[in-house]
Amino acid sequence: MKYRIALLFVAFFHIQAWATKTTFYPANHQNIQYIGRGDFSNPLQPKFWASGAYVLINFSGSSFTAHLNDEMLWGNILNYLEVKIDNQPAFRIRLSGEENKLLLAKNLPKGKHTILICKNSESENGYISFTGFDCEKLLPPPAPQKRKMEFIGDSITCGAGSDESEIKCEAKGSSWHDQHNAYFAYGPSTARNLNAQWHLTSVSGIGLMHSCCGKKIIMPPVYGKINPARDSLVWDFSKYQPDVVTICLGQNDGIQDSTQFTSAYVNFMKKLRGYYPKAKLVMLTSPMASPQLKAALAKYISAVKTTLNQSGENNIASYFFEIRANGGCGKHPSLAEHQQIANELSAFLKKEMDW
C-alpha cells in the first residue's frame, strides 16, 4: 500500500512538473508585439523611454515571467509598469533593480492568455529594455488594432501625479515619479475606449515655445526623437502612421504673446503634417488650465485653425475641455479625472472620426 502511494505521489509530481514547464523566449521573437517608440538597434534588448510604450503577448500555460532591465538613471529605481492579463484588473509594479525577473502570472487556467505590459513612467525616468519572457508556449500575437492614435503633450499626457494608490503625494520619501501612470492617463484610456493602438510623445514640463522648471527643451525641435527628453536617436515615422494625433501643449507655456504663440503652433502643425500626411490633427486646450489660461489657449488654437484653413489645411480639428482637472499631485489630474478627460475626448473623436 505504501509503495502504491509512493508511486502515485511520484506520478503526480511528474505530471505537475510537466504541466508547469516553461520555455524562455528572447525579446526578438516574432510573436512579441511592441507598440511605442523604441530603439531596436539591439533586437535582443529593445529599449523604450516613452510613457505608455507597451508589449502585447499571447501565450498558453499557467504562468508568465518577464525579464527586463531598468536604465536606473542617476543610479535610482524610477520606473513603474502596469500589467493586464486577460480581462482581469490591471496591476502596478515598481521595478526593483537594474535586472528584473518578474513573475507576472501564476496558477492561470489552461488555455490561451493575453498579457499587456505598459511603461507607466516617462522618458525622464530612463528606459526599460525587455530581454525575454518565460511561458509554456508563446502564441501568435493578437491582431493589431486597425485604428492608431498618438497623443502629444506634457506631464498631463504622461499621467504624472495621477496615481496615489500605493504612495501618496505627501508620503515621506515620495518622489515626483512615484505617481506616474501612463496606462490610465487620458490618452491610452481614450484609445482603449475607441479600440485603437496608442503612442504617447510627451515630456513633463515641456512647452511649445516655453517650458517650465528650467527645462531647456521645447517640443518642436525634439519631437522627432525616440526619447524627446534627452536622446539623439531619430524616430522612423514610417513605422507608425496614426489616424489621429492630438496636441495638448500650452500649460507650461502659460499666457504668451498671441502672435508669437500662434506662429509657433502653426509651424509645429505644418511639421506634423509633413510626418503624417493623412492624420487628423486635433488641438486641445489643457485640462489643467485656469480659466484665464484656458481662454487664452482657446483663442490661440482658434487662430491657428483659421490660419491653417486659409492655407488649404482642412484635416484638423480642435477641442476645448470642459473639465478642469487638478485633483492629483502637484495639481495634476487624478486617475479618476483622467477617465473624465478620456470620456470627453472619446465622445468628441468618435463623432469627429465617425468611429
XYZ file of N, CA and C in Angstrom, residues 56-295:
720
model
N 2.425 43.481 -26.195
C 1.256 42.600 -26.176
C 1.692 41.197 -26.562
N 1.305 40.219 -25.750
C 1.736 38.841 -25.980
C 0.578 37.890 -25.720
N 0.401 36.945 -26.620
C -0.487 35.806 -26.388
C 0.366 34.608 -25.980
N -0.103 33.845 -25.007
C 0.653 32.677 -24.560
C -0.296 31.640 -23.989
N 0.222 30.436 -23.829
C -0.510 29.390 -23.122
C 0.327 28.941 -21.938
N -0.348 28.426 -20.925
C 0.345 27.985 -19.719
C -0.205 28.667 -18.491
N 0.238 28.178 -17.349
C -0.308 28.673 -16.080
C 0.475 29.843 -15.504
N 1.651 30.161 -16.095
C 2.474 31.239 -15.537
C 3.123 32.048 -16.645
N 3.602 33.231 -16.273
C 4.285 34.097 -17.233
C 5.292 34.956 -16.476
N 6.525 34.969 -16.964
C 7.598 35.757 -16.353
C 8.217 36.672 -17.402
N 8.451 37.911 -17.022
C 9.108 38.873 -17.912
C 10.499 39.186 -17.383
N 11.455 39.263 -18.280
C 12.823 39.663 -17.950
C 13.068 41.033 -18.581
N 13.405 42.013 -17.766
C 13.671 43.334 -18.317
C 14.655 44.103 -17.450
N 15.307 45.047 -18.086
C 16.306 45.872 -17.411
C 15.795 47.296 -17.239
N 16.279 47.938 -16.194
C 15.979 49.343 -15.914
C 17.271 50.131 -16.099
N 17.203 51.237 -16.808
C 18.394 52.067 -17.000
C 18.966 52.536 -15.673
N 18.096 52.643 -14.659
C 18.484 53.173 -13.348
C 19.205 54.505 -13.505
N 18.495 55.420 -14.134
C 19.007 56.760 -14.354
C 19.418 57.390 -13.030
N 20.603 57.979 -13.018
C 21.179 58.597 -11.810
C 21.326 57.587 -10.668
N 21.385 56.297 -11.013
C 21.569 55.267 -10.002
C 20.334 54.939 -9.197
N 19.165 55.411 -9.643
C 17.930 55.206 -8.888
C 16.938 54.338 -9.652
N 16.061 53.687 -8.899
C 14.969 52.915 -9.491
C 13.798 53.869 -9.688
N 13.479 54.160 -10.943
C 12.493 55.197 -11.233
C 11.295 54.690 -12.030
N 11.364 53.466 -12.532
C 10.338 53.012 -13.465
C 9.267 52.135 -12.827
N 8.046 52.366 -13.284
C 6.882 51.568 -12.901
C 6.247 50.971 -14.156
N 5.573 49.846 -13.969
C 4.832 49.192 -15.047
C 3.379 49.024 -14.647
N 2.521 48.920 -15.652
C 1.147 48.472 -15.450
C 0.996 47.174 -16.230
N 0.390 46.174 -15.608
C 0.263 44.851 -16.222
C -1.203 44.455 -16.249
N -1.648 43.985 -17.394
C -3.028 43.498 -17.508
C -3.019 42.127 -18.156
N -3.679 41.168 -17.517
C -3.753 39.800 -18.013
C -5.211 39.458 -18.285
N -5.483 39.078 -19.515
C -6.852 38.752 -19.936
C -7.791 39.896 -19.556
N -8.910 39.560 -18.952
C -9.873 40.594 -18.559
C -9.794 40.926 -17.077
N -8.686 40.544 -16.450
C -8.509 40.833 -15.030
C -8.119 42.304 -14.839
N -8.350 42.864 -13.651
C -7.940 44.252 -13.406
C -6.432 44.427 -13.578
N -6.044 45.544 -14.132
C -4.619 45.844 -14.281
C -3.991 46.056 -12.907
N -2.695 45.738 -12.798
C -1.994 45.963 -11.533
C -0.651 46.630 -11.793
N -0.153 47.254 -10.759
C 1.014 48.140 -10.836
C 2.233 47.464 -10.223
N 3.396 47.650 -10.853
C 4.645 47.075 -10.354
C 5.745 48.131 -10.428
N 6.539 48.203 -9.384
C 7.751 49.024 -9.432
C 8.933 48.099 -9.667
N 9.805 48.462 -10.603
C 10.991 47.653 -10.834
C 11.885 47.710 -9.602
N 12.701 46.668 -9.445
C 13.446 46.527 -8.189
C 14.947 46.702 -8.341
N 15.432 46.826 -9.571
C 16.866 46.958 -9.764
C 17.196 47.057 -11.234
N 18.466 46.937 -11.542
C 18.883 47.040 -12.940
C 18.370 45.864 -13.752
N 18.442 44.657 -13.182
C 17.918 43.467 -13.849
C 16.711 42.962 -13.070
N 15.629 42.684 -13.785
C 14.378 42.306 -13.139
C 13.823 41.035 -13.767
N 13.503 40.074 -12.918
C 12.807 38.863 -13.335
C 11.465 38.875 -12.616
N 10.407 39.158 -13.360
C 9.102 39.419 -12.767
C 8.122 38.295 -13.081
N 7.721 37.572 -12.055
C 6.657 36.580 -12.210
C 5.338 37.344 -12.220
N 4.767 37.517 -13.386
C 3.586 38.363 -13.538
C 2.281 37.583 -13.468
N 2.359 36.270 -13.665
C 1.144 35.454 -13.601
C 1.494 34.057 -13.129
N 0.624 33.480 -12.318
C 0.771 32.095 -11.895
C -0.616 31.518 -11.636
N -0.689 30.197 -11.665
C -1.947 29.481 -11.407
C -3.072 29.911 -12.341
N -2.711 30.225 -13.575
C -3.738 30.562 -14.555
C -4.428 29.298 -15.048
N -5.681 29.382 -15.453
C -6.356 28.208 -16.022
C -5.739 27.828 -17.364
N -5.973 26.594 -17.773
C -5.439 26.134 -19.053
C -6.007 26.964 -20.195
N -5.244 27.026 -21.265
C -5.726 27.719 -22.445
C -4.919 28.954 -22.786
N -5.457 29.726 -23.718
C -4.786 30.915 -24.235
C -4.991 32.105 -23.304
N -3.930 32.891 -23.137
C -3.997 34.106 -22.322
C -3.321 35.253 -23.073
N -3.706 36.465 -22.714
C -3.103 37.668 -23.292
C -2.578 38.546 -22.167
N -1.348 39.006 -22.319
C -0.761 39.906 -21.326
C -0.323 41.196 -22.007
N -0.572 42.297 -21.342
C -0.121 43.619 -21.780
C 0.758 44.191 -20.675
N 1.949 44.641 -21.039
C 2.877 45.259 -20.088
C 3.167 46.667 -20.587
N 2.817 47.658 -19.784
C 2.902 49.064 -20.201
C 3.879 49.824 -19.308
N 4.698 50.660 -19.916
C 5.618 51.522 -19.165
C 4.832 52.705 -18.600
N 4.692 52.743 -17.291
C 3.936 53.813 -16.642
C 4.737 55.096 -16.490
N 6.055 54.964 -16.434
C 6.924 56.114 -16.171
C 7.314 56.783 -17.480
N 7.798 58.001 -17.387
C 8.095 58.751 -18.602
C 9.567 58.675 -18.986
N 9.884 59.315 -20.103
C 11.232 59.217 -20.653
C 12.285 59.758 -19.700
N 11.941 60.752 -18.900
C 12.910 61.313 -17.963
C 13.177 60.393 -16.775
N 12.498 59.264 -16.720
C 12.787 58.250 -15.704
C 13.668 57.137 -16.253
N 14.152 57.313 -17.483
C 15.048 56.328 -18.073
C 14.317 55.248 -18.844
N 15.090 54.475 -19.586
C 14.484 53.426 -20.413
C 14.266 52.139 -19.631
N 13.391 51.309 -20.175
C 13.333 49.900 -19.805
C 13.671 49.113 -21.065
N 14.304 47.975 -20.906
C 14.605 47.118 -22.056
C 14.189 45.693 -21.732
N 13.398 45.126 -22.609
C 12.968 43.739 -22.447
C 14.060 42.819 -22.975
N 14.314 41.740 -22.239
C 15.308 40.764 -22.693
C 14.690 39.409 -23.009
N 13.489 39.148 -22.511
C 12.834 37.890 -22.832
C 11.674 37.585 -21.911
N 11.036 36.453 -22.180
C 9.835 36.068 -21.446
C 9.814 34.555 -21.262
N 9.319 34.112 -20.111
C 9.151 32.687 -19.822
C 7.667 32.345 -19.819
N 7.302 31.328 -20.568
C 5.938 30.800 -20.517
C 5.959 29.402 -21.119
N 4.848 28.712 -20.997
C 4.780 27.366 -21.563
C 4.934 27.414 -23.074
N 4.166 28.313 -23.712
C 4.263 28.451 -25.164
C 3.840 29.852 -25.575
N 4.661 30.468 -26.401
C 4.329 31.769 -26.963
C 3.478 31.549 -28.209
N 2.353 32.243 -28.279
C 1.412 32.076 -29.383
C 1.483 33.275 -30.319
N 0.957 33.146 -31.537
C 0.918 34.314 -32.426
C 0.245 35.495 -31.741
N 0.732 36.699 -31.987
C 0.224 37.868 -31.253
C -1.205 38.217 -31.646
N -1.865 39.031 -30.830
C -3.205 39.491 -31.197
C -3.160 40.263 -32.517
N -4.231 40.205 -33.269
C -4.302 41.004 -34.496
C -4.207 42.481 -34.122
N -3.316 43.227 -34.756
C -3.171 44.650 -34.404
C -4.479 45.411 -34.627
N -4.797 46.289 -33.693
C -5.974 47.139 -33.890
C -5.734 48.042 -35.095
N -6.726 48.176 -35.933
C -6.562 48.943 -37.166
C -6.438 50.437 -36.893
N -7.130 50.910 -35.877
C -7.080 52.331 -35.560
C -5.810 52.656 -34.779
N -5.198 53.782 -35.123
C -3.966 54.193 -34.454
C -4.083 55.647 -34.005
N -3.583 55.904 -32.798
C -3.650 57.248 -32.235
C -2.302 57.643 -31.647
N -2.049 58.932 -31.632
C -0.873 59.467 -30.947
C -1.308 60.672 -30.123
N -0.714 60.791 -28.935
C -1.045 61.878 -28.025
C 0.238 62.635 -27.689
N 0.300 63.891 -28.096
C 1.467 64.734 -27.864
C 1.159 65.660 -26.692
N 2.110 65.785 -25.766
C 1.815 66.657 -24.640
C 2.923 66.737 -23.615
N 2.517 67.119 -22.418
C 3.436 67.349 -21.306
C 3.151 66.356 -20.185
N 3.329 66.775 -18.944
C 3.145 65.865 -17.813
C 1.724 65.329 -17.715
N 0.751 66.098 -18.174
C -0.633 65.626 -18.151
C -0.752 64.382 -19.020
N -0.210 64.460 -20.225
C -0.256 63.335 -21.157
C 0.558 62.157 -20.637
N 1.633 62.434 -19.891
C 2.435 61.363 -19.275
C 1.676 60.614 -18.180
N 0.634 61.221 -17.637
C -0.047 60.631 -16.481
C 0.674 60.918 -15.182
N 1.467 61.982 -15.157
C 2.227 62.329 -13.948
C 1.292 62.761 -12.825
N 1.671 62.396 -11.604
C 0.947 62.852 -10.427
C -0.446 62.292 -10.265
N -0.779 61.245 -11.001
C -2.170 60.780 -11.024
C -2.472 59.628 -10.078
N -1.490 58.787 -9.811
C -1.754 57.510 -9.136
C -1.188 57.506 -7.717
N -2.072 57.675 -6.754
C -1.679 57.632 -5.341
C -2.079 56.313 -4.690
N -2.320 55.293 -5.497
C -2.815 54.024 -4.960
C -1.815 53.351 -4.029
N -0.518 53.600 -4.228
C 0.500 52.973 -3.385
C 1.287 53.995 -2.568
N 1.618 55.121 -3.177
C 2.401 56.152 -2.484
C 1.684 57.486 -2.631
N 1.290 58.067 -1.520
C 0.604 59.346 -1.541
C 1.586 60.474 -1.880
N 1.038 61.550 -2.395
C 1.882 62.701 -2.766
C 2.748 63.164 -1.602
N 2.117 63.236 -0.429
C 2.804 63.812 0.734
C 3.571 62.780 1.550
N 3.574 61.524 1.114
C 4.229 60.473 1.890
C 5.727 60.745 2.016
N 6.277 60.377 3.149
C 7.706 60.553 3.375
C 8.488 59.743 2.346
N 9.424 60.379 1.700
C 10.238 59.710 0.697
C 9.617 59.675 -0.684
N 8.397 60.177 -0.825
C 7.742 60.196 -2.126
C 8.490 61.117 -3.081
N 8.625 60.676 -4.325
C 9.273 61.490 -5.346
C 8.315 61.690 -6.514
N 8.650 62.605 -7.397
C 7.722 63.013 -8.461
C 7.349 61.876 -9.403
N 8.204 60.857 -9.520
C 7.922 59.766 -10.451
C 7.026 58.684 -9.853
N 6.794 58.722 -8.553
C 6.088 57.627 -7.880
C 4.596 57.576 -8.186
N 4.042 58.638 -8.717
C 2.609 58.650 -9.010
C 2.314 58.657 -10.516
N 3.320 58.385 -11.337
C 3.093 58.295 -12.783
C 2.245 57.067 -13.111
N 1.271 57.245 -13.986
C 0.528 56.098 -14.509
C 0.064 56.422 -15.925
N 0.904 56.072 -16.894
C 0.580 56.347 -18.294
C -0.576 55.481 -18.785
N -0.644 54.253 -18.291
C -1.677 53.321 -18.782
C -3.075 53.872 -18.564
N -3.304 54.481 -17.402
C -4.619 55.025 -17.086
C -4.720 56.529 -17.357
N -3.720 57.105 -18.031
C -3.807 58.504 -18.431
C -4.863 58.654 -19.525
N -5.222 59.896 -19.805
C -6.346 60.130 -20.718
C -6.098 59.579 -22.122
N -4.832 59.584 -22.586
C -4.535 59.135 -23.943
C -4.802 57.654 -24.156
N -4.077 56.774 -23.448
C -4.352 55.349 -23.579
C -5.794 54.983 -23.230
N -6.375 55.687 -22.259
C -7.772 55.404 -21.903
C -8.702 55.754 -23.061
N -8.434 56.870 -23.724
C -9.208 57.234 -24.912
C -9.023 56.196 -26.010
N -7.783 55.779 -26.232
C -7.507 54.775 -27.266
C -8.256 53.475 -26.985
N -8.254 53.045 -25.732
C -8.984 51.811 -25.406
C -10.487 52.000 -25.598
N -10.984 53.179 -25.248
C -12.405 53.458 -25.482
C -12.772 53.326 -26.958
N -11.820 53.665 -27.831
C -12.076 53.702 -29.270
C -11.445 52.528 -30.007
N -10.981 51.537 -29.242
C -10.399 50.319 -29.823
C -9.241 50.654 -30.764
N -8.280 51.396 -30.236
C -7.148 51.850 -31.042
C -5.824 51.592 -30.333
N -4.760 51.482 -31.131
C -3.401 51.492 -30.591
C -3.075 52.918 -30.137
N -2.046 53.028 -29.300
C -1.650 54.374 -28.868
C -0.137 54.538 -28.811
N 0.304 55.731 -29.068
C 1.658 56.214 -28.797
C 1.524 57.482 -27.971
N 2.398 57.666 -26.984
C 2.490 58.925 -26.259
C 3.836 59.563 -26.572
N 3.811 60.814 -26.990
C 5.039 61.582 -27.184
C 4.935 62.776 -26.254
N 5.479 62.617 -25.068
C 5.223 63.600 -24.010
C 6.388 63.654 -23.033
N 6.600 64.845 -22.488
C 7.657 65.076 -21.504
C 7.116 66.042 -20.458
N 7.277 65.721 -19.204
C 6.832 66.630 -18.147
C 7.533 67.982 -18.267
N 6.754 69.034 -18.113
C 7.304 70.384 -18.114
C 7.508 71.005 -19.473
N 7.308 70.237 -20.538
C 7.639 70.744 -21.870
C 6.540 71.669 -22.394
N 6.962 72.609 -23.220
C 6.024 73.530 -23.835
C 6.237 73.624 -25.325
N 5.417 74.433 -25.950
C 5.528 74.661 -27.386
C 6.627 75.679 -27.690
N 6.683 76.746 -26.896
C 7.735 77.751 -27.080
C 8.411 78.144 -25.770
N 7.871 77.653 -24.651
C 8.468 77.935 -23.342
C 8.148 76.780 -22.401
N 9.178 76.130 -21.880
C 8.986 75.031 -20.932
C 9.155 75.542 -19.512
N 8.696 74.759 -18.567
C 8.772 75.195 -17.171
C 9.999 74.618 -16.470
N 10.187 75.066 -15.278
C 11.110 74.426 -14.332
C 12.555 74.403 -14.815
N 12.943 75.372 -15.598
C 14.315 75.435 -16.080
C 14.630 74.476 -17.209
N 13.620 73.804 -17.736
C 13.842 72.847 -18.824
C 14.268 73.596 -20.085
N 15.309 73.100 -20.732
C 15.886 73.809 -21.868
C 15.294 73.386 -23.208
N 14.562 72.289 -23.232
C 13.990 71.827 -24.494
C 12.546 72.302 -24.632
N 12.096 72.433 -25.879
C 10.688 72.634 -26.192
C 10.294 71.556 -27.198
N 9.010 71.330 -27.362
C 8.573 70.171 -28.128
C 8.968 70.181 -29.606
N 8.782 71.254 -30.368
C 9.039 71.146 -31.815
C 10.416 70.606 -32.201
N 11.532 71.076 -31.619
C 12.834 70.555 -32.045
C 13.098 69.105 -31.643
N 12.478 68.631 -30.566
C 12.797 67.284 -30.074
C 11.738 66.261 -30.457
N 10.691 66.697 -31.135
C 9.566 65.807 -31.406
C 9.975 64.562 -32.195
N 10.941 64.671 -33.078
C 11.320 63.553 -33.932
C 12.261 62.549 -33.300
N 12.508 62.661 -32.007
C 13.434 61.758 -31.325
C 12.695 60.575 -30.696
N 13.402 59.468 -30.541
C 12.837 58.321 -29.831
C 12.620 58.680 -28.369
N 13.577 59.420 -27.809
C 13.452 59.925 -26.442
C 13.538 61.445 -26.495
N 12.402 62.128 -26.555
C 12.439 63.585 -26.677
C 13.119 64.289 -25.507
N 13.206 63.631 -24.362
C 13.750 64.293 -23.179
C 15.236 64.604 -23.299
N 16.013 63.671 -23.875
C 17.451 63.946 -23.887
C 18.231 63.086 -24.881
N 17.588 62.310 -25.711
C 18.316 61.377 -26.563
C 18.477 61.928 -27.973
N 19.451 61.392 -28.697
C 19.700 61.861 -30.059
C 19.185 60.890 -31.114
N 18.671 59.727 -30.708
C 18.184 58.741 -31.663
C 16.941 59.264 -32.377
N 16.943 59.134 -33.702
C 15.851 59.667 -34.517
C 14.799 58.591 -34.749
N 13.548 58.970 -34.580
C 12.432 58.053 -34.785
C 12.093 57.949 -36.274
N 11.771 56.728 -36.718
C 11.362 56.466 -38.094
C 9.838 56.531 -38.162
N 9.309 57.608 -38.709
C 7.863 57.826 -38.705
C 7.107 56.849 -39.600
N 7.805 56.173 -40.487
C 7.118 55.196 -41.339
C 6.649 53.982 -40.543
N 7.188 53.795 -39.344
C 6.819 52.632 -38.531
C 5.438 52.758 -37.902
N 4.937 53.985 -37.808
C 3.643 54.184 -37.148
C 3.002 55.430 -37.725
N 1.934 55.240 -38.484
C 1.190 56.342 -39.080
C -0.198 56.389 -38.443
N -0.400 57.284 -37.487
C -1.681 57.325 -36.780
C -2.808 57.912 -37.626
N -4.023 57.523 -37.258
C -5.212 58.120 -37.867
C -5.526 59.468 -37.226
N -5.222 59.574 -35.938
C -5.498 60.789 -35.173
C -4.271 61.152 -34.349
N -3.918 62.426 -34.346
C -2.864 62.945 -33.473
C -3.462 64.095 -32.677
N -3.425 63.986 -31.350
C -3.886 65.100 -30.522
C -2.683 65.850 -29.965
N -2.825 67.154 -29.862
C -1.756 68.006 -29.342
C -2.292 68.752 -28.131
N -1.696 68.475 -26.981
C -2.123 69.111 -25.732
C -0.913 69.823 -25.119
N -0.609 70.990 -25.645
C 0.515 71.802 -25.184
C 0.008 73.193 -24.808
N 0.745 73.869 -23.956
C 0.385 75.226 -23.575
C 0.297 75.448 -22.080
N 0.123 74.363 -21.315
C 0.054 74.513 -19.863
C 1.349 75.114 -19.320
N 2.478 74.640 -19.842
C 3.770 75.125 -19.355
C 4.195 76.429 -20.020
N 3.641 76.708 -21.187
C 3.920 77.987 -21.838
C 3.283 79.129 -21.063
N 2.075 78.861 -20.550
C 1.334 79.941 -19.919
C 0.819 80.917 -20.965
N 0.341 82.046 -20.508
C -0.174 83.059 -21.428
C 1.002 83.767 -22.091
N 1.042 83.679 -23.415
C 2.156 84.216 -24.196
C 1.662 85.298 -25.156
N 2.599 85.920 -25.830
C 2.239 86.833 -26.903
C 1.452 86.051 -27.952
N 0.266 86.500 -28.251
C -0.643 85.761 -29.120
C -0.042 85.492 -30.499
N 0.579 86.500 -31.080
C 1.144 86.353 -32.423
C 2.273 85.333 -32.431
N 3.158 85.420 -31.451
C 4.295 84.502 -31.395
C 3.841 83.067 -31.139
N 2.910 82.891 -30.192
C 2.455 81.542 -29.867
C 1.716 80.924 -31.050
N 0.855 81.709 -31.672
C 0.102 81.205 -32.824
C 1.041 80.814 -33.956
N 2.048 81.629 -34.202
C 3.019 81.332 -35.259
C 3.776 80.042 -34.962
N 4.212 79.874 -33.704
C 4.926 78.652 -33.318
C 4.028 77.430 -33.475
N 2.768 77.576 -33.122
C 1.815 76.461 -33.222
C 1.564 76.100 -34.691
N 1.374 77.110 -35.534
C 1.169 76.863 -36.965
C 2.359 76.103 -37.544
N 3.564 76.525 -37.203
C 4.767 75.857 -37.718
C 4.849 74.413 -37.236
N 4.475 74.177 -35.972
C 4.508 72.807 -35.456
C 3.461 71.946 -36.157
N 2.294 72.491 -36.405
C 1.255 71.742 -37.115
C 1.711 71.385 -38.533
N 2.399 72.302 -39.182
C 2.924 72.012 -40.521
C 3.982 70.912 -40.460
N 4.770 70.932 -39.401
C 5.778 69.885 -39.213
C 5.102 68.530 -39.037
N 4.056 68.491 -38.225
C 3.315 67.247 -38.022
C 2.696 66.760 -39.326
N 2.170 67.684 -40.107
C 1.580 67.279 -41.378
C 2.620 66.650 -42.294
N 3.845 67.133 -42.232
C 4.908 66.521 -43.022
C 5.170 65.083 -42.622
N 5.074 64.796 -41.322
C 5.270 63.432 -40.845
C 4.045 62.554 -41.112
N 2.870 63.162 -41.027
C 1.615 62.399 -41.096
C 0.688 63.020 -42.142
N 0.865 62.663 -43.411
C 0.076 63.288 -44.484
C -1.433 63.068 -44.375
N -1.847 61.966 -43.746
C -3.272 61.625 -43.748
C -3.947 61.752 -42.386
N -3.214 62.025 -41.345
C -3.782 62.013 -39.992
C -4.666 63.227 -39.728
N -5.692 63.008 -38.925
C -6.464 64.122 -38.376
C -5.661 64.709 -37.219
N -5.365 66.003 -37.291
C -4.609 66.681 -36.241
C -5.589 67.459 -35.372
N -5.589 67.159 -34.074
C -6.578 67.733 -33.164
C -5.870 68.519 -32.067
N -6.144 69.805 -32.001
C -5.547 70.680 -30.987
C -6.450 70.736 -29.758
N -5.847 70.582 -28.588
C -6.595 70.534 -27.336
C -6.155 71.651 -26.394
N -7.097 72.156 -25.623
C -6.722 73.009 -24.501
C -6.199 72.118 -23.378
N -5.547 72.709 -22.415
C -5.049 71.942 -21.272
C -6.177 71.690 -20.278
N -6.398 70.430 -19.898
C -7.441 70.160 -18.897
C -7.052 70.594 -17.486
N -5.823 71.050 -17.303
C -5.364 71.592 -16.014
C -5.524 73.104 -15.928
N -5.781 73.730 -17.051
C -5.645 75.177 -17.161
C -6.614 75.942 -16.270
N -6.137 77.071 -15.774
C -7.002 78.019 -15.076
C -7.982 78.599 -16.096
N -9.068 79.220 -15.645
C -9.997 79.841 -16.604
C -9.312 80.847 -17.523
N -8.354 81.597 -16.981
C -7.660 82.598 -17.786
C -6.795 81.935 -18.863
N -6.054 80.895 -18.475
C -5.204 80.209 -19.446
C -6.049 79.452 -20.465
N -7.121 78.825 -20.016
C -7.996 78.111 -20.950
C -8.533 79.054 -22.016
N -8.958 80.246 -21.601
C -9.475 81.228 -22.559
C -8.393 81.647 -23.551
